C-alpha angles and dihedrals in degrees: 000000000000091000091052092052091047090051091048091051090049092049091047092050092048090049092051093047093047088051090051090047094050094048095040115137133155111263117235094242095043129107121224089252093053091047093048092047091052091047093047090053090056093047092046091051092050093047091051089053093048101259107127128190122193120245089249091055091048093049092048090049093050092048092048090049095060119097116264095233 
């Protein structure tokens, strides 16, 4: 029973972090360093929980997250 709850919590956390990853964008009032720190926190959390993105996926995501102008 405890293991099942632990697994549910893990799945819920992964789902939340994947959601944050997918919707990730640089905020208007954010510096590059702040944005990258926030992004790194998401990636680190996902990696810890077993969800791995390739370096190419991460780089593409960061580049797409930057403002257009």
